[in-house]
Short mmCIF file of C-alpha atoms in Angstrom, two decimals:
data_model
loop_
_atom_site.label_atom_id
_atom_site.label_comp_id
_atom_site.label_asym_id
_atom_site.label_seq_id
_atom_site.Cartn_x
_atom_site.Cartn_y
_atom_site.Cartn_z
CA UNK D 289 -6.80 74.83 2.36
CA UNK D 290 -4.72 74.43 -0.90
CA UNK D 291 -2.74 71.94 -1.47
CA UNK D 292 0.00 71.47 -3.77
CA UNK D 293 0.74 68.00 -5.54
CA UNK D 294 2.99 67.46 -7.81
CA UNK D 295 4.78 64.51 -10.54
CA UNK D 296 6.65 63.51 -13.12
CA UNK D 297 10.00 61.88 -14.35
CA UNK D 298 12.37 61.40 -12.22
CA UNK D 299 16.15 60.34 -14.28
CA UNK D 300 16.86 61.95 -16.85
CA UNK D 301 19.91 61.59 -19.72
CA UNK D 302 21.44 65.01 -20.77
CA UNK D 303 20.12 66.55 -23.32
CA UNK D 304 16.77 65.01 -22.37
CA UNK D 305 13.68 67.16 -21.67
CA UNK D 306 12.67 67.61 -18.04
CA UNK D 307 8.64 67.24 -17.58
CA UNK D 308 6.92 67.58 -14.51
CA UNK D 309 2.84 68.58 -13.60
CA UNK D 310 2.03 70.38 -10.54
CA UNK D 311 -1.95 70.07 -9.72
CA UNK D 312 -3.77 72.46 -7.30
CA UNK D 313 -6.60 71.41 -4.72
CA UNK D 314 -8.80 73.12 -2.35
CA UNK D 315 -8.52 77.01 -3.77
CA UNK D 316 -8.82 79.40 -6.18
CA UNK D 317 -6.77 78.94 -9.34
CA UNK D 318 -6.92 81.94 -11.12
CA UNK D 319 -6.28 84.42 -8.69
CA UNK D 320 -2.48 83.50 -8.53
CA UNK D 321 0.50 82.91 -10.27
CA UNK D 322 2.18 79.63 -9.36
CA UNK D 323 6.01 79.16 -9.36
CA UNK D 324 8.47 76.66 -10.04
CA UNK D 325 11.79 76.36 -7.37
CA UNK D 326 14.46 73.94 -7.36
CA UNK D 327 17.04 73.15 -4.92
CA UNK D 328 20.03 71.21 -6.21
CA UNK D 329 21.41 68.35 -3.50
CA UNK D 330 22.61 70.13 -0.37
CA UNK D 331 22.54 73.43 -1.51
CA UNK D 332 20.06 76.80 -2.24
CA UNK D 333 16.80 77.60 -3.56
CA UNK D 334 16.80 78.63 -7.34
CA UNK D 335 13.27 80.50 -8.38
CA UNK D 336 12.96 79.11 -12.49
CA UNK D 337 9.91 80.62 -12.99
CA UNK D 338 5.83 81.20 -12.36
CA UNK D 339 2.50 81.35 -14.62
CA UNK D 340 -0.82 82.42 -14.12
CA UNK D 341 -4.35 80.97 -14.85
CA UNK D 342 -4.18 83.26 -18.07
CA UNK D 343 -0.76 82.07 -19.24
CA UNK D 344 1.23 85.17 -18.22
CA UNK D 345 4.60 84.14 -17.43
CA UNK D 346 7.81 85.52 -16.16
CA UNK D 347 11.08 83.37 -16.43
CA UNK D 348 14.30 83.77 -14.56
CA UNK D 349 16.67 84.63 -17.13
CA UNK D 350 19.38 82.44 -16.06
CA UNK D 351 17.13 79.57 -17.72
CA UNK D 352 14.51 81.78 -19.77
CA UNK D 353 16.51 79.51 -22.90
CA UNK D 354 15.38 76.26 -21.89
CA UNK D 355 11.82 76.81 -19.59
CA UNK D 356 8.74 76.93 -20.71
CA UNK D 357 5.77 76.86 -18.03
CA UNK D 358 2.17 76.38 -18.92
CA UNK D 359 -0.85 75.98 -17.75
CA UNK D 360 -4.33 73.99 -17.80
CA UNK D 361 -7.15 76.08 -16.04
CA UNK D 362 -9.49 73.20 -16.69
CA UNK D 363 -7.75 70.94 -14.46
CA UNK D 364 -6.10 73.40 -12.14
CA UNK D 365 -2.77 72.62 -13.01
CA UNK D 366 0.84 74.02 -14.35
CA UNK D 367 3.57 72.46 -15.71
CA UNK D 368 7.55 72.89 -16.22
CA UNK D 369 9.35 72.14 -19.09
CA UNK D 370 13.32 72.32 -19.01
CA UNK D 371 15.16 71.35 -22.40
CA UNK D 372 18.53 70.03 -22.99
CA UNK D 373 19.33 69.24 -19.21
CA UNK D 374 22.71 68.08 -18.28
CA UNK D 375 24.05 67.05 -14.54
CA UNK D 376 23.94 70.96 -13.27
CA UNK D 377 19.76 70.73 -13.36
CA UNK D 378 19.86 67.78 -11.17
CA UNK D 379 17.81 69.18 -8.28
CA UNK D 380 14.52 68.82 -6.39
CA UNK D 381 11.88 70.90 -7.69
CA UNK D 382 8.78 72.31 -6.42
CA UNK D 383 5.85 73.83 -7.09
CA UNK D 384 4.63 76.89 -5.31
CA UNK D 385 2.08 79.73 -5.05
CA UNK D 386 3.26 83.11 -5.39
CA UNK D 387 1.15 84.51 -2.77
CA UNK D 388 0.82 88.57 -4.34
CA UNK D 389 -0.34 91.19 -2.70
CA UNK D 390 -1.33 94.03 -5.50
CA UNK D 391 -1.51 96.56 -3.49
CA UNK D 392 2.08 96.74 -1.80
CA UNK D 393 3.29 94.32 -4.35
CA UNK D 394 4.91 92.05 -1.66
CA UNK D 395 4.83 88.19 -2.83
CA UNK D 396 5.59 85.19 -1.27
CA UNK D 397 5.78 81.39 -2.25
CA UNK D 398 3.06 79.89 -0.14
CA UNK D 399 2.24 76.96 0.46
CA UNK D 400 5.22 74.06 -1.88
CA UNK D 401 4.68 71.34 -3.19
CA UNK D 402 6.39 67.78 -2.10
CA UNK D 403 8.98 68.18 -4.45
CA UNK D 404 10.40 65.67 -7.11
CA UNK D 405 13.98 64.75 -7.17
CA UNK D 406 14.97 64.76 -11.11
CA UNK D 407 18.68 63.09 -11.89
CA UNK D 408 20.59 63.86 -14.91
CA UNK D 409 22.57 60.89 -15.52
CA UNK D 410 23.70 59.11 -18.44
CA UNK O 28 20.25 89.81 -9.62
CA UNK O 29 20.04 91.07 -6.04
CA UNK O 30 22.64 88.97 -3.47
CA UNK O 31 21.16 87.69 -0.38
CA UNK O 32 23.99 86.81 2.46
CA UNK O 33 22.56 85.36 5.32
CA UNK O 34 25.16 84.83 8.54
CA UNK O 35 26.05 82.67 10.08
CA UNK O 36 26.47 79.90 7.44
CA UNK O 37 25.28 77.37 10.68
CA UNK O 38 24.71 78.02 13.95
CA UNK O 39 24.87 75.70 17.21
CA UNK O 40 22.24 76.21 20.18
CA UNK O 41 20.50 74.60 22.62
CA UNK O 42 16.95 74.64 23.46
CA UNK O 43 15.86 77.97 25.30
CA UNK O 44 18.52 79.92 23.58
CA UNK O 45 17.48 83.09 21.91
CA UNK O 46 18.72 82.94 18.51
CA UNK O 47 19.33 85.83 15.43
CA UNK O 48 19.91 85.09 11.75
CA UNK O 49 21.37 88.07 9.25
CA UNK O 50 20.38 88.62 6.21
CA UNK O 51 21.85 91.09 4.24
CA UNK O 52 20.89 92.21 0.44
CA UNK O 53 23.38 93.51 -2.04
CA UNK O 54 21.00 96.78 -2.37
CA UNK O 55 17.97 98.15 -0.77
CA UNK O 56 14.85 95.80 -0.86
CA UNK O 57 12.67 98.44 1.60
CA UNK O 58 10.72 95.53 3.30
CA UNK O 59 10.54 93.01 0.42
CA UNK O 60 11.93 89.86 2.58
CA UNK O 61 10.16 86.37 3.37
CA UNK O 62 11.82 83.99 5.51
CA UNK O 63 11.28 80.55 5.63
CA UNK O 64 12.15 77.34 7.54
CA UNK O 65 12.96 73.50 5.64
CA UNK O 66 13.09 70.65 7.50
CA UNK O 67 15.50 67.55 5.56
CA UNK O 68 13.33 66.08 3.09
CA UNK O 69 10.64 68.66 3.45
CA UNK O 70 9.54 71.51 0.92
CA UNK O 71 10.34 74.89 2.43
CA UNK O 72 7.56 76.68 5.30
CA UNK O 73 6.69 80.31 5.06
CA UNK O 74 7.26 81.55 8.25
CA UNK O 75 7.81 85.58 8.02
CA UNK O 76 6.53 87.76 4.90
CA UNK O 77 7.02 91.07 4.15
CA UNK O 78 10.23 91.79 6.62
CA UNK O 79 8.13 91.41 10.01
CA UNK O 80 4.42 90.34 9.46
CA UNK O 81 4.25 86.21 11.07
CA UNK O 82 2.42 83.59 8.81
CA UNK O 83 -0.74 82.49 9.94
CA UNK O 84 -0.20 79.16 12.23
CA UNK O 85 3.33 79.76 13.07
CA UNK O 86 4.58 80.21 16.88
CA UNK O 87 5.20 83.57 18.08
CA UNK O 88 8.30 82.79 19.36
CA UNK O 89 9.55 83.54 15.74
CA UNK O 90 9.64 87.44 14.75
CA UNK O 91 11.31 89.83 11.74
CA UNK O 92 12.82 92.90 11.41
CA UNK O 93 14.45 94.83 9.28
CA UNK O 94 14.40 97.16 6.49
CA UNK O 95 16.47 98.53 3.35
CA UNK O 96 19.43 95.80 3.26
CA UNK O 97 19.59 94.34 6.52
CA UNK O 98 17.11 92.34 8.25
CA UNK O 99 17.26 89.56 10.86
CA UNK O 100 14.89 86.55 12.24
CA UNK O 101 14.77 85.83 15.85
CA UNK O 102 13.63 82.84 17.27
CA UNK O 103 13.12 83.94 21.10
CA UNK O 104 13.21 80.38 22.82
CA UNK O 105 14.65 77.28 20.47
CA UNK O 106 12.13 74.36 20.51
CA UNK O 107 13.53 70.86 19.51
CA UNK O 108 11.30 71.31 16.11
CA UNK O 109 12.93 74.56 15.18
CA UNK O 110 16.37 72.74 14.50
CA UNK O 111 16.26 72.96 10.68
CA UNK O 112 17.96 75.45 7.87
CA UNK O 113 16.65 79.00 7.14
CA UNK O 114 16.38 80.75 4.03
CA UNK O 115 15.39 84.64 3.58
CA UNK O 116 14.25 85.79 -0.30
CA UNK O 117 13.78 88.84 -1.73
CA UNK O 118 10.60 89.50 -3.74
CA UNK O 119 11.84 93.29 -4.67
CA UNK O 120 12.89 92.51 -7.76
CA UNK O 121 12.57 89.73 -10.96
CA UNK O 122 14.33 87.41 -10.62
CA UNK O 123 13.67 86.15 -6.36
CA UNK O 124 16.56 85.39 -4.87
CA UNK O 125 17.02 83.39 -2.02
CA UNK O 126 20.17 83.42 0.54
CA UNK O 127 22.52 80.75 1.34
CA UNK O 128 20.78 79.14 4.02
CA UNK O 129 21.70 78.97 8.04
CA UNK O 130 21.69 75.72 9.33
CA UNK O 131 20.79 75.64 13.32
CA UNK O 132 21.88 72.91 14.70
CA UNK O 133 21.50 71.59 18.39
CA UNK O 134 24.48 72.03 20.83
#
């Protein structure tokens, strides 16, 4: 069963770069692309971006500016980069699979991550 | 960016009740709609993919429909663990979008 766990900084100042790592366990890597979501306090799910194991990426390009996702196939793991945050990126993020199915092209995120809480705050 | 509007924005019932959530895109998805259940504190659940198909390991109780720019998710009889906030998303079109989120609270 895979397993999604994920890290990193968690209070940030503005214009500071957000980091985190997202590490998968107990599947196939390379047969997926894996997403980044965040959810800002009490409100809706925002879909950044996703990668897969051959460093394809697709960005949502309300943030395509400031993300940059990669990835390291020899430790099964992706990571999210957000540059010059300020308060409006403080949010919980999470890692996901994009669950694709090529032939009818239907995708889904499962399963998450935890989720890290990341504060912009001077 | 496709809109997702789900209705009602919360929702009281009590356990038993049948309950419907709307979603509604801004323009025809065909059956390109997840929905998915978070818990406070917890990472979002699959629950529904592709408009109507149930995730492996979730009751039967829960059920989609829909198709084009309306769908809804029906829970047929409220548990005390189904109390929690639903979101539908759109996988149609780059970028996802997700809708508002409906709330169900217990009466």
């Amino acid at each position: 069963q895979v397993q999604l766990q994920q890290w990193g900084a968690g209070l940030l100042k503005p214009s500071e770069t957000l980091s985190l790592t997202c590490a998968v366990y107990g599947g196939s890597f390379s047969g997926y692309y894996w997403s980044w979501i965040r959810q800002p306090p009490g409100k809706g799910l925002e879909w950044i971006g996703e990668i897969n194991h051959s460093g394809s990426t697709n960005y949502n390009p309300s943030l395509k500016s400031r993300v940059t996702i990669s990835v390291d196939t020899s430790k099964n793991q992706f990571s999210l980069k957000l540059s010059s945050v300020t308060a409006a990126d403080t949010a919980v993020y999470y890692c996901a699979r994009t669950y694709r199915v090529v032939v009818t092209a239907q995708d889904w995120f499962d399963p998450w991550g935890q989720g890290t809480l990341v504060t912009v705050s001077s | 960016d496709i809109q997702m509007t789900q209705s009602p924005s919360s929702l009281s019932a009590s356990v038993g009740d049948r309950v419907t959530i709307t979603c509604r895109a801004s323009q025809s998805i065909s059956s390109y709609l997840n929905w998915y259940q978070q818990k406070p504190g917890k990472a979002p659940k699959l629950l529904i993919y592709a408009a109507s198909s149930l995730q492996s390991g979730v009751p039967s109780r829960f059920s989609g429909s829909g198709s084009g720019t309306d769908f809804t998710l029906t829970i047929s009889s409220l548990q005390p663990e189904d109390f929690a906030t639903y979101y539908c998303q759109q996988s149609y079109s780059t970028p996802v979008t997700f809708g508002q989120g409906t709330r169900l609270e217990i009466k």
